[in-house]
Amino acid sequence: MVLNVIFIAFQAVMAIIAVYQFGLSIFGLFKNKSRKRHAPQKTFAVLVAAHNEEQVVGALIENLKKMDYPEELFDIFVICDNCTDKTADISRSLGVQACERTNLLLRGKGYAIEWMLKELWSMPRQYDAIVMFDADNLVNPDFLQLMNDDLCEGHQVIQGYLDTKNPADSWVTAAYGITYWYCNRLWQLSRTNLKMSNFLGGTGMCFDSALLKEMGWGATSLVEDLEFSMRCVQRGIYPILNYDAKVYDEKPVSFKASARQRLRWMQGHFNVARNYFIPLLWASIKERNFVKFDSAIYTISVYNTLLGFLLTLFMWIDIAVPSPNVLNSLYSYMPWWILVIAASATILQFPVAMRLEGVKSWKMYAQLLTLPIFLISWWPITFYAFFTQNNKTWSHTQHTRVVRIEEVQGK
């Protein structure tokens, strides 16, 4: 009896969170196209985080140098973090500054950014804002102009639209592409429309320099983007999404490489949840601040995934054992029509997001058939991450080919 109560209580918590997120996602169905434009005036230090990226860094530098923004208003710096290849040589040959860092103890993107910012603050030229990319990215030419517009409007932390550079390379990259289209539209845009905080995505980020100097970077976990997002929300600074500023990120082609990347994300997410959930939840109650409450709930989404895996596993075991079932499901007490609505909403949210995002390729829609495999694989990855969450080792994603912006835009 007690076991059933606990089991159903956990299911109820998961159901409430699912309904909450679905309610928010409805506000992402519509997009406000109005945007106030400003003449180019902000100066940018464009940072490219790189670790042994000789295969792809050249394509990004060529892309960045062609941005539709006055060239005297931005400089490009490649952070060559513990590189043992030709990343620095290629960067210099293309006319940008290669900043080489060697520190085998403090490894990872967060530490590299923290080091680079200290280097920037000591340089003769100071910049209004800092933009950060990964070396395997590509960006639309108007990216800096759109960041300029938001900075002129008083925003201090801005996230660009994260798209996938290579969604057609394999069923794994297609799954990344579909989930990113879904998250951009029904997670990020919905929060934009509700005037809530968006969440940083690790690349395509823009920061007001004065804010970074005041706060310091201080985000050195495996998910430095999420960590800095929570630090901002704690201070009452809410990152915004610029839906038109497109950034194309390369995704792992193989399932093995994808699992390794997502394991790192989940390990870091557990760390952020442990450090920020209680402070944000308490602040939301004390200040009656719904934005902080939403951010607190977002930090524990990793526990929601873990709990979903464990409850499903226990239920399957209970059904498989040849004896009367011990566990009762919350859903056995619900009317059939509620279950039909819930199942339909779950199934349709991805193709709806793709349609809203203008995806026209039938091959991408066909990949919806393999998407459940990708989504279910989050369960064992998260389970393993829970027991290895103290790991601080940064895993590098290997690149398989070079993609240039003309190819992405042509598709």
mmCIF file of C-alpha atoms in Angstrom:
data_model
loop_
_atom_site.group_PDB
_atom_site.id
_atom_site.type_symbol
_atom_site.label_atom_id
_atom_site.label_comp_id
_atom_site.label_asym_id
_atom_site.label_seq_id
_atom_site.Cartn_x
_atom_site.Cartn_y
_atom_site.Cartn_z
ATOM 1 C CA MET A 1 0.000 0.000 0.000
ATOM 2 C CA VAL A 2 2.774 2.419 0.967
ATOM 3 C CA LEU A 3 4.747 1.483 -2.127
ATOM 4 C CA ASN A 4 1.745 2.208 -4.324
ATOM 5 C CA VAL A 5 1.202 5.606 -2.723
ATOM 6 C CA ILE A 6 4.847 6.557 -3.311
ATOM 7 C CA PHE A 7 4.743 5.243 -6.886
ATOM 8 C CA ILE A 8 1.567 7.158 -7.755
ATOM 9 C CA ALA A 9 2.841 10.300 -5.990
ATOM 10 C CA PHE A 10 5.964 10.307 -8.162
ATOM 11 C CA GLN A 11 3.857 9.755 -11.267
ATOM 12 C CA ALA A 12 1.648 12.682 -10.225
ATOM 13 C CA VAL A 13 4.692 14.962 -9.881
ATOM 14 C CA MET A 14 5.862 14.002 -13.378
ATOM 15 C CA ALA A 15 2.378 14.513 -14.807
ATOM 16 C CA ILE A 16 2.112 17.981 -13.249
ATOM 17 C CA ILE A 17 5.484 19.010 -14.710
ATOM 18 C CA ALA A 18 4.451 17.630 -18.125
ATOM 19 C CA VAL A 19 1.171 19.576 -18.061
ATOM 20 C CA TYR A 20 3.065 22.691 -16.940
ATOM 21 C CA GLN A 21 5.506 22.456 -19.843
ATOM 22 C CA PHE A 22 2.723 21.713 -22.320
ATOM 23 C CA GLY A 23 0.863 24.790 -21.091
ATOM 24 C CA LEU A 24 3.961 26.916 -21.689
ATOM 25 C CA SER A 25 4.546 25.412 -25.136
ATOM 26 C CA ILE A 26 1.181 26.679 -26.381
ATOM 27 C CA PHE A 27 2.589 30.206 -26.216
ATOM 28 C CA GLY A 28 5.250 29.222 -28.760
ATOM 29 C CA LEU A 29 2.698 28.621 -31.517
ATOM 30 C CA PHE A 30 2.787 32.273 -32.557
ATOM 31 C CA LYS A 31 5.776 34.458 -33.368
ATOM 32 C CA ASN A 32 5.917 38.237 -33.088
ATOM 33 C CA LYS A 33 7.758 39.448 -36.178
ATOM 34 C CA SER A 34 8.158 43.077 -35.131
ATOM 35 C CA ARG A 35 11.702 44.133 -34.271
ATOM 36 C CA LYS A 36 13.224 47.551 -33.721
ATOM 37 C CA ARG A 37 16.348 48.095 -35.822
ATOM 38 C CA HIS A 38 19.393 50.184 -34.882
ATOM 39 C CA ALA A 39 22.373 51.428 -36.857
ATOM 40 C CA PRO A 40 25.606 49.465 -36.169
ATOM 41 C CA GLN A 41 27.251 50.999 -33.121
ATOM 42 C CA LYS A 42 28.223 48.255 -30.669
ATOM 43 C CA THR A 43 31.723 46.800 -30.794
ATOM 44 C CA PHE A 44 32.183 43.041 -30.431
ATOM 45 C CA ALA A 45 34.905 40.647 -29.396
ATOM 46 C CA VAL A 46 33.947 37.423 -31.162
ATOM 47 C CA LEU A 47 35.371 34.442 -29.264
ATOM 48 C CA VAL A 48 35.688 31.021 -30.864
ATOM 49 C CA ALA A 49 36.276 28.170 -28.408
ATOM 50 C CA ALA A 50 38.512 25.559 -30.044
ATOM 51 C CA HIS A 51 40.269 22.360 -29.007
ATOM 52 C CA ASN A 52 41.998 20.593 -31.911
ATOM 53 C CA GLU A 53 39.582 21.993 -34.487
ATOM 54 C CA GLU A 54 41.869 22.252 -37.533
ATOM 55 C CA GLN A 55 39.298 20.551 -39.757
ATOM 56 C CA VAL A 56 36.444 23.019 -39.159
ATOM 57 C CA VAL A 57 37.806 26.258 -37.716
ATOM 58 C CA GLY A 58 38.759 27.671 -41.124
ATOM 59 C CA ALA A 59 35.190 27.424 -42.446
ATOM 60 C CA LEU A 60 33.864 29.322 -39.419
ATOM 61 C CA ILE A 61 36.508 32.072 -39.636
ATOM 62 C CA GLU A 62 35.756 32.602 -43.331
ATOM 63 C CA ASN A 63 32.058 32.729 -42.428
ATOM 64 C CA LEU A 64 32.585 35.257 -39.609
ATOM 65 C CA LYS A 65 34.743 37.555 -41.724
ATOM 66 C CA LYS A 66 31.880 37.864 -44.227
ATOM 67 C CA MET A 67 29.312 39.010 -41.664
ATOM 68 C CA ASP A 68 27.166 41.954 -42.677
ATOM 69 C CA TYR A 69 28.566 44.272 -40.028
ATOM 70 C CA PRO A 70 31.272 46.990 -40.216
ATOM 71 C CA GLU A 71 34.594 45.184 -39.950
ATOM 72 C CA GLU A 72 36.077 47.912 -37.764
ATOM 73 C CA LEU A 73 33.456 47.156 -35.094
ATOM 74 C CA PHE A 74 34.439 43.562 -34.361
ATOM 75 C CA ASP A 75 37.534 41.426 -33.863
ATOM 76 C CA ILE A 76 37.779 37.637 -33.920
ATOM 77 C CA PHE A 77 39.722 35.690 -31.288
ATOM 78 C CA VAL A 78 40.199 31.926 -31.491
ATOM 79 C CA ILE A 79 40.792 30.353 -28.071
ATOM 80 C CA CYS A 80 43.200 27.524 -28.871
ATOM 81 C CA ASP A 81 42.688 25.526 -25.690
ATOM 82 C CA ASN A 82 45.299 22.809 -25.167
ATOM 83 C CA CYS A 83 45.549 22.342 -28.930
ATOM 84 C CA THR A 84 48.058 19.882 -30.354
ATOM 85 C CA ASP A 85 47.136 20.348 -34.010
ATOM 86 C CA LYS A 86 47.219 23.260 -36.493
ATOM 87 C CA THR A 87 44.222 25.184 -35.115
ATOM 88 C CA ALA A 88 46.357 28.201 -34.133
ATOM 89 C CA ASP A 89 48.327 28.226 -37.421
ATOM 90 C CA ILE A 90 45.168 28.094 -39.529
ATOM 91 C CA SER A 91 43.574 30.875 -37.487
ATOM 92 C CA ARG A 92 46.566 33.185 -37.905
ATOM 93 C CA SER A 93 46.813 32.428 -41.617
ATOM 94 C CA LEU A 94 43.239 33.640 -42.010
ATOM 95 C CA GLY A 95 44.017 36.947 -40.293
ATOM 96 C CA VAL A 96 42.462 36.494 -36.840
ATOM 97 C CA GLN A 97 44.027 36.382 -33.395
ATOM 98 C CA ALA A 98 44.922 32.929 -32.069
ATOM 99 C CA CYS A 99 45.133 32.937 -28.269
ATOM 100 C CA GLU A 100 46.890 29.783 -27.113
ATOM 101 C CA ARG A 101 46.176 28.373 -23.665
ATOM 102 C CA THR A 102 47.887 25.375 -22.073
ATOM 103 C CA ASN A 103 46.549 24.084 -18.779
ATOM 104 C CA LEU A 104 46.216 20.323 -18.464
ATOM 105 C CA LEU A 105 44.670 20.554 -14.993
ATOM 106 C CA LEU A 106 41.829 22.991 -15.695
ATOM 107 C CA ARG A 107 40.491 21.565 -18.926
ATOM 108 C CA GLY A 108 37.234 22.382 -20.657
ATOM 109 C CA LYS A 109 35.368 25.167 -22.356
ATOM 110 C CA GLY A 110 34.307 26.971 -19.174
ATOM 111 C CA TYR A 111 37.898 27.361 -17.964
ATOM 112 C CA ALA A 112 39.025 28.427 -21.437
ATOM 113 C CA ILE A 113 36.395 31.172 -21.574
ATOM 114 C CA GLU A 114 37.281 32.385 -18.094
ATOM 115 C CA TRP A 115 40.958 32.614 -19.098
ATOM 116 C CA MET A 116 40.165 34.404 -22.367
ATOM 117 C CA LEU A 117 37.991 37.013 -20.678
ATOM 118 C CA LYS A 118 40.847 37.928 -18.325
ATOM 119 C CA GLU A 119 43.085 38.308 -21.359
ATOM 120 C CA LEU A 120 40.488 40.545 -23.042
ATOM 121 C CA TRP A 121 40.075 42.846 -20.054
ATOM 122 C CA SER A 122 43.830 43.554 -20.090
ATOM 123 C CA MET A 123 43.962 44.504 -23.787
ATOM 124 C CA PRO A 124 44.168 48.140 -24.949
ATOM 125 C CA ARG A 125 40.942 47.901 -26.943
ATOM 126 C CA GLN A 126 37.782 47.255 -24.970
ATOM 127 C CA TYR A 127 34.521 46.027 -26.498
ATOM 128 C CA ASP A 128 30.866 46.715 -25.773
ATOM 129 C CA ALA A 129 29.943 43.052 -25.954
ATOM 130 C CA ILE A 130 31.339 39.530 -26.136
ATOM 131 C CA VAL A 131 29.982 36.945 -28.582
ATOM 132 C CA MET A 132 30.839 33.269 -28.195
ATOM 133 C CA PHE A 133 30.822 30.476 -30.765
ATOM 134 C CA ASP A 134 32.125 26.920 -30.997
ATOM 135 C CA ALA A 135 34.668 26.177 -33.706
ATOM 136 C CA ASP A 136 32.311 23.814 -35.566
ATOM 137 C CA ASN A 137 29.574 26.462 -35.942
ATOM 138 C CA LEU A 138 28.357 28.539 -38.865
ATOM 139 C CA VAL A 139 26.268 31.711 -38.581
ATOM 140 C CA ASN A 140 23.986 33.808 -40.735
ATOM 141 C CA PRO A 141 25.581 37.093 -41.953
ATOM 142 C CA ASP A 142 23.197 39.293 -39.943
ATOM 143 C CA PHE A 143 24.080 37.767 -36.560
ATOM 144 C CA LEU A 144 26.081 40.710 -35.174
ATOM 145 C CA GLN A 145 23.568 43.241 -36.513
ATOM 146 C CA LEU A 146 20.780 41.446 -34.633
ATOM 147 C CA MET A 147 22.889 41.354 -31.464
ATOM 148 C CA ASN A 148 23.536 45.069 -31.909
ATOM 149 C CA ASP A 149 19.770 45.690 -32.065
ATOM 150 C CA ASP A 150 19.120 43.824 -28.822
ATOM 151 C CA LEU A 151 22.021 45.467 -26.997
ATOM 152 C CA CYS A 152 20.759 48.898 -28.064
ATOM 153 C CA GLU A 153 17.390 47.933 -26.577
ATOM 154 C CA GLY A 154 19.084 47.387 -23.211
ATOM 155 C CA HIS A 155 19.358 43.589 -23.158
ATOM 156 C CA GLN A 156 22.480 42.192 -21.523
ATOM 157 C CA VAL A 157 22.438 38.446 -22.241
ATOM 158 C CA ILE A 158 21.226 37.180 -25.626
ATOM 159 C CA GLN A 159 20.968 33.687 -27.079
ATOM 160 C CA GLY A 160 20.790 33.129 -30.813
ATOM 161 C CA TYR A 161 18.610 30.529 -32.518
ATOM 162 C CA LEU A 162 20.446 27.195 -32.367
ATOM 163 C CA ASP A 163 19.975 25.141 -35.497
ATOM 164 C CA THR A 164 21.686 21.979 -36.725
ATOM 165 C CA LYS A 165 24.362 22.222 -39.410
ATOM 166 C CA ASN A 166 24.171 18.599 -40.557
ATOM 167 C CA PRO A 167 20.665 17.189 -39.856
ATOM 168 C CA ALA A 168 20.709 14.942 -42.947
ATOM 169 C CA ASP A 169 23.982 13.141 -42.144
ATOM 170 C CA SER A 170 22.422 10.284 -40.145
ATOM 171 C CA TRP A 171 19.349 9.322 -38.135
ATOM 172 C CA VAL A 172 21.195 10.642 -35.046
ATOM 173 C CA THR A 173 21.795 14.118 -36.488
ATOM 174 C CA ALA A 174 18.197 14.142 -37.735
ATOM 175 C CA ALA A 175 17.045 13.467 -34.173
ATOM 176 C CA TYR A 176 19.165 16.383 -32.946
ATOM 177 C CA GLY A 177 17.677 18.623 -35.631
ATOM 178 C CA ILE A 178 14.094 17.686 -34.748
ATOM 179 C CA THR A 179 14.596 18.181 -31.008
ATOM 180 C CA TYR A 180 16.310 21.530 -31.569
ATOM 181 C CA TRP A 181 13.441 22.748 -33.766
ATOM 182 C CA TYR A 182 11.047 21.637 -31.053
ATOM 183 C CA CYS A 183 13.013 23.307 -28.242
ATOM 184 C CA ASN A 184 13.494 26.561 -30.136
ATOM 185 C CA ARG A 185 9.811 26.858 -30.909
ATOM 186 C CA LEU A 186 7.979 25.313 -27.966
ATOM 187 C CA TRP A 187 10.479 25.871 -25.134
ATOM 188 C CA GLN A 188 12.467 28.988 -25.941
ATOM 189 C CA LEU A 189 9.991 31.042 -27.991
ATOM 190 C CA SER A 190 7.156 30.310 -25.580
ATOM 191 C CA ARG A 191 9.230 31.790 -22.749
ATOM 192 C CA THR A 192 10.127 34.773 -24.927
ATOM 193 C CA ASN A 193 6.447 35.468 -25.579
ATOM 194 C CA LEU A 194 5.687 35.190 -21.857
ATOM 195 C CA LYS A 195 8.543 37.610 -20.953
ATOM 196 C CA MET A 196 10.314 34.859 -19.031
ATOM 197 C CA SER A 197 13.961 33.904 -18.955
ATOM 198 C CA ASN A 198 15.434 31.951 -21.835
ATOM 199 C CA PHE A 199 18.262 29.491 -21.359
ATOM 200 C CA LEU A 200 21.706 29.735 -22.929
ATOM 201 C CA GLY A 201 22.702 26.973 -25.335
ATOM 202 C CA GLY A 202 26.500 26.989 -25.180
ATOM 203 C CA THR A 203 27.128 28.820 -28.444
ATOM 204 C CA GLY A 204 25.697 31.772 -30.351
ATOM 205 C CA MET A 205 25.663 33.733 -27.093
ATOM 206 C CA CYS A 206 26.147 37.470 -26.614
ATOM 207 C CA PHE A 207 26.980 39.231 -23.341
ATOM 208 C CA ASP A 208 27.241 42.860 -22.346
ATOM 209 C CA SER A 209 30.889 43.387 -21.381
ATOM 210 C CA ALA A 210 30.089 45.499 -18.335
ATOM 211 C CA LEU A 211 27.923 42.688 -16.969
ATOM 212 C CA LEU A 212 30.659 40.094 -17.488
ATOM 213 C CA LYS A 213 33.200 42.319 -15.777
ATOM 214 C CA GLU A 214 30.846 42.771 -12.834
ATOM 215 C CA MET A 215 29.750 39.130 -12.504
ATOM 216 C CA GLY A 216 32.837 37.352 -13.747
ATOM 217 C CA TRP A 217 32.331 34.220 -15.808
ATOM 218 C CA GLY A 218 32.437 31.727 -12.940
ATOM 219 C CA ALA A 219 30.813 28.944 -14.979
ATOM 220 C CA THR A 220 33.241 26.052 -15.231
ATOM 221 C CA SER A 221 30.976 23.003 -15.022
ATOM 222 C CA LEU A 222 30.415 20.635 -17.941
ATOM 223 C CA VAL A 223 27.368 22.730 -18.879
ATOM 224 C CA GLU A 224 28.763 26.228 -18.455
ATOM 225 C CA ASP A 225 25.881 27.689 -20.481
ATOM 226 C CA LEU A 226 23.170 26.426 -18.115
ATOM 227 C CA GLU A 227 25.262 27.367 -15.089
ATOM 228 C CA PHE A 228 25.684 30.965 -16.282
ATOM 229 C CA SER A 229 21.963 31.135 -17.131
ATOM 230 C CA MET A 230 21.107 30.311 -13.523
ATOM 231 C CA ARG A 231 23.643 32.791 -12.182
ATOM 232 C CA CYS A 232 21.954 35.486 -14.276
ATOM 233 C CA VAL A 233 18.443 34.561 -13.146
ATOM 234 C CA GLN A 234 19.576 34.651 -9.518
ATOM 235 C CA ARG A 235 20.617 38.278 -10.060
ATOM 236 C CA GLY A 236 17.342 39.184 -11.773
ATOM 237 C CA ILE A 237 18.947 39.308 -15.255
ATOM 238 C CA TYR A 238 16.928 37.274 -17.712
ATOM 239 C CA PRO A 239 18.606 36.027 -20.914
ATOM 240 C CA ILE A 240 16.540 36.622 -24.038
ATOM 241 C CA LEU A 241 16.263 34.738 -27.319
ATOM 242 C CA ASN A 242 16.856 36.424 -30.662
ATOM 243 C CA TYR A 243 14.842 34.130 -32.873
ATOM 244 C CA ASP A 244 16.257 35.537 -36.114
ATOM 245 C CA ALA A 245 19.954 35.217 -35.216
ATOM 246 C CA LYS A 246 20.686 31.778 -36.648
ATOM 247 C CA VAL A 247 23.629 29.651 -35.501
ATOM 248 C CA TYR A 248 24.266 26.240 -37.045
ATOM 249 C CA ASP A 249 25.926 23.716 -34.748
ATOM 250 C CA GLU A 250 27.521 20.468 -35.908
ATOM 251 C CA LYS A 251 26.060 17.355 -34.262
ATOM 252 C CA PRO A 252 27.677 13.922 -33.796
ATOM 253 C CA VAL A 253 26.918 11.518 -36.631
ATOM 254 C CA SER A 254 27.235 8.233 -34.709
ATOM 255 C CA PHE A 255 25.110 7.104 -31.795
ATOM 256 C CA LYS A 256 28.236 6.369 -29.724
ATOM 257 C CA ALA A 257 29.557 9.913 -30.106
ATOM 258 C CA SER A 258 26.107 11.297 -29.395
ATOM 259 C CA ALA A 259 25.782 9.237 -26.217
ATOM 260 C CA ARG A 260 29.177 10.476 -25.018
ATOM 261 C CA GLN A 261 28.158 14.109 -25.641
ATOM 262 C CA ARG A 262 24.775 13.743 -23.962
ATOM 263 C CA LEU A 263 26.358 11.960 -20.994
ATOM 264 C CA ARG A 264 28.535 15.024 -20.451
ATOM 265 C CA TRP A 265 25.460 17.263 -20.651
ATOM 266 C CA MET A 266 23.562 15.189 -18.087
ATOM 267 C CA GLN A 267 26.536 14.983 -15.721
ATOM 268 C CA GLY A 268 26.828 18.755 -15.797
ATOM 269 C CA HIS A 269 23.056 19.194 -15.470
ATOM 270 C CA PHE A 270 23.023 17.160 -12.247
ATOM 271 C CA ASN A 271 25.747 19.434 -10.911
ATOM 272 C CA VAL A 272 23.752 22.578 -11.757
ATOM 273 C CA ALA A 273 20.574 21.123 -10.226
ATOM 274 C CA ARG A 274 22.445 20.354 -7.011
ATOM 275 C CA ASN A 275 23.805 23.905 -6.734
ATOM 276 C CA TYR A 276 20.920 26.039 -7.977
ATOM 277 C CA PHE A 277 17.539 24.311 -7.483
ATOM 278 C CA ILE A 278 17.038 25.071 -3.781
ATOM 279 C CA PRO A 279 18.362 28.688 -3.922
ATOM 280 C CA LEU A 280 16.201 29.502 -6.959
ATOM 281 C CA LEU A 281 13.114 27.801 -5.534
ATOM 282 C CA TRP A 282 13.502 29.613 -2.216
ATOM 283 C CA ALA A 283 14.049 32.944 -3.983
ATOM 284 C CA SER A 284 10.962 32.375 -6.126
ATOM 285 C CA ILE A 285 8.841 31.805 -3.016
ATOM 286 C CA LYS A 286 10.337 34.673 -1.025
ATOM 287 C CA GLU A 287 10.135 37.153 -3.909
ATOM 288 C CA ARG A 288 6.968 35.677 -5.472
ATOM 289 C CA ASN A 289 8.952 35.505 -8.683
ATOM 290 C CA PHE A 290 7.534 33.113 -11.277
ATOM 291 C CA VAL A 291 10.571 33.410 -13.571
ATOM 292 C CA LYS A 292 12.848 32.080 -10.836
ATOM 293 C CA PHE A 293 10.357 29.297 -10.148
ATOM 294 C CA ASP A 294 10.412 28.293 -13.819
ATOM 295 C CA SER A 295 14.214 28.278 -13.820
ATOM 296 C CA ALA A 296 14.271 26.151 -10.682
ATOM 297 C CA ILE A 297 11.953 23.626 -12.335
ATOM 298 C CA TYR A 298 14.189 23.617 -15.412
ATOM 299 C CA THR A 299 17.276 22.750 -13.343
ATOM 300 C CA ILE A 300 15.633 19.551 -12.082
ATOM 301 C CA SER A 301 14.420 18.386 -15.499
ATOM 302 C CA VAL A 302 17.352 15.982 -15.377
ATOM 303 C CA TYR A 303 15.815 14.393 -12.250
ATOM 304 C CA ASN A 304 12.488 14.249 -14.038
ATOM 305 C CA THR A 305 14.120 12.184 -16.791
ATOM 306 C CA LEU A 306 15.783 9.932 -14.218
ATOM 307 C CA LEU A 307 12.526 9.452 -12.341
ATOM 308 C CA GLY A 308 10.661 8.662 -15.552
ATOM 309 C CA PHE A 309 13.194 5.954 -16.358
ATOM 310 C CA LEU A 310 13.016 4.358 -12.906
ATOM 311 C CA LEU A 311 9.214 4.397 -12.691
ATOM 312 C CA THR A 312 8.881 2.903 -16.167
ATOM 313 C CA LEU A 313 11.507 0.258 -15.386
ATOM 314 C CA PHE A 314 9.761 -0.751 -12.129
ATOM 315 C CA MET A 315 6.406 -0.926 -13.878
ATOM 316 C CA TRP A 316 7.805 -3.124 -16.679
ATOM 317 C CA ILE A 317 9.408 -5.447 -14.131
ATOM 318 C CA ASP A 318 6.141 -5.652 -12.173
ATOM 319 C CA ILE A 319 4.248 -6.576 -15.335
ATOM 320 C CA ALA A 320 6.872 -9.111 -16.444
ATOM 321 C CA VAL A 321 7.041 -11.018 -13.146
ATOM 322 C CA PRO A 322 4.572 -13.973 -13.290
ATOM 323 C CA SER A 323 2.580 -12.990 -10.193
ATOM 324 C CA PRO A 324 -0.190 -10.508 -9.312
ATOM 325 C CA ASN A 325 0.941 -6.928 -9.997
ATOM 326 C CA VAL A 326 2.146 -5.016 -6.959
ATOM 327 C CA LEU A 327 2.166 -1.518 -8.446
ATOM 328 C CA ASN A 328 -0.809 0.507 -9.616
ATOM 329 C CA SER A 329 -0.414 3.243 -12.213
ATOM 330 C CA LEU A 330 -1.850 6.733 -11.859
ATOM 331 C CA TYR A 331 -3.093 6.458 -15.411
ATOM 332 C CA SER A 332 -5.350 3.493 -14.576
ATOM 333 C CA TYR A 333 -7.511 5.916 -12.583
ATOM 334 C CA MET A 334 -7.884 8.408 -15.452
ATOM 335 C CA PRO A 335 -10.664 8.508 -18.075
ATOM 336 C CA TRP A 336 -9.655 7.059 -21.443
ATOM 337 C CA TRP A 337 -10.155 10.364 -23.245
ATOM 338 C CA ILE A 338 -7.563 12.125 -21.071
ATOM 339 C CA LEU A 339 -5.031 9.436 -21.942
ATOM 340 C CA VAL A 340 -5.855 9.818 -25.654
ATOM 341 C CA ILE A 341 -5.351 13.595 -25.471
ATOM 342 C CA ALA A 342 -2.068 13.198 -23.573
ATOM 343 C CA ALA A 343 -0.741 10.604 -26.008
ATOM 344 C CA SER A 344 -1.782 12.683 -29.030
ATOM 345 C CA ALA A 345 -0.118 15.813 -27.637
ATOM 346 C CA THR A 346 3.090 13.874 -26.987
ATOM 347 C CA ILE A 347 3.182 12.379 -30.477
ATOM 348 C CA LEU A 348 2.180 15.502 -32.394
ATOM 349 C CA GLN A 349 4.380 18.109 -30.680
ATOM 350 C CA PHE A 350 7.450 17.282 -32.794
ATOM 351 C CA PRO A 351 5.845 17.342 -36.271
ATOM 352 C CA VAL A 352 3.892 20.464 -35.255
ATOM 353 C CA ALA A 353 7.135 22.202 -34.259
ATOM 354 C CA MET A 354 8.747 21.141 -37.541
ATOM 355 C CA ARG A 355 5.838 22.502 -39.532
ATOM 356 C CA LEU A 356 5.937 25.802 -37.628
ATOM 357 C CA GLU A 357 9.680 26.047 -38.285
ATOM 358 C CA GLY A 358 9.147 25.637 -42.013
ATOM 359 C CA VAL A 359 10.727 22.206 -42.397
ATOM 360 C CA LYS A 360 9.691 20.904 -45.826
ATOM 361 C CA SER A 361 11.904 17.866 -46.398
ATOM 362 C CA TRP A 362 9.854 14.653 -46.314
ATOM 363 C CA LYS A 363 13.043 12.813 -45.346
ATOM 364 C CA MET A 364 13.166 14.802 -42.110
ATOM 365 C CA TYR A 365 9.534 13.937 -41.339
ATOM 366 C CA ALA A 366 10.324 10.281 -42.079
ATOM 367 C CA GLN A 367 12.999 10.455 -39.361
ATOM 368 C CA LEU A 368 10.201 10.909 -36.814
ATOM 369 C CA LEU A 369 9.970 7.105 -36.959
ATOM 370 C CA THR A 370 13.464 6.742 -35.461
ATOM 371 C CA LEU A 371 13.149 9.714 -33.080
ATOM 372 C CA PRO A 372 11.645 7.577 -30.240
ATOM 373 C CA ILE A 373 14.858 5.513 -30.146
ATOM 374 C CA PHE A 374 16.878 8.700 -29.633
ATOM 375 C CA LEU A 375 14.481 10.010 -26.962
ATOM 376 C CA ILE A 376 14.340 6.729 -25.020
ATOM 377 C CA SER A 377 18.137 6.547 -25.060
ATOM 378 C CA TRP A 378 18.181 9.581 -22.774
ATOM 379 C CA TRP A 379 16.954 7.306 -19.971
ATOM 380 C CA PRO A 380 19.984 5.001 -19.554
ATOM 381 C CA ILE A 381 22.335 7.912 -20.322
ATOM 382 C CA THR A 382 20.785 9.967 -17.515
ATOM 383 C CA PHE A 383 20.809 6.968 -15.175
ATOM 384 C CA TYR A 384 24.548 6.464 -15.745
ATOM 385 C CA ALA A 385 25.165 10.219 -15.450
ATOM 386 C CA PHE A 386 23.583 10.237 -11.996
ATOM 387 C CA PHE A 387 26.290 7.904 -10.679
ATOM 388 C CA THR A 388 29.104 9.693 -12.512
ATOM 389 C CA GLN A 389 27.975 13.285 -12.011
ATOM 390 C CA ASN A 390 31.196 14.261 -10.258
ATOM 391 C CA ASN A 391 33.102 13.635 -13.472
ATOM 392 C CA LYS A 392 34.702 16.835 -14.795
ATOM 393 C CA THR A 393 36.327 15.427 -17.935
ATOM 394 C CA TRP A 394 35.438 17.287 -21.113
ATOM 395 C CA SER A 395 34.716 14.978 -24.081
ATOM 396 C CA HIS A 396 35.658 16.314 -27.500
ATOM 397 C CA THR A 397 33.326 15.716 -30.460
ATOM 398 C CA GLN A 398 35.160 14.433 -33.528
ATOM 399 C CA HIS A 399 34.347 16.059 -36.873
ATOM 400 C CA THR A 400 33.672 14.016 -39.988
ATOM 401 C CA ARG A 401 33.573 16.623 -42.761
ATOM 402 C CA VAL A 402 33.652 20.348 -43.511
ATOM 403 C CA VAL A 403 30.373 22.169 -44.131
ATOM 404 C CA ARG A 404 30.294 25.794 -45.298
ATOM 405 C CA ILE A 405 27.547 28.364 -44.845
ATOM 406 C CA GLU A 406 26.651 28.330 -48.551
ATOM 407 C CA GLU A 407 25.780 24.634 -48.307
ATOM 408 C CA VAL A 408 23.624 25.154 -45.212
ATOM 409 C CA GLN A 409 21.773 28.118 -46.702
ATOM 410 C CA GLY A 410 21.311 26.261 -49.987
ATOM 411 C CA LYS A 411 19.385 23.571 -48.151
#
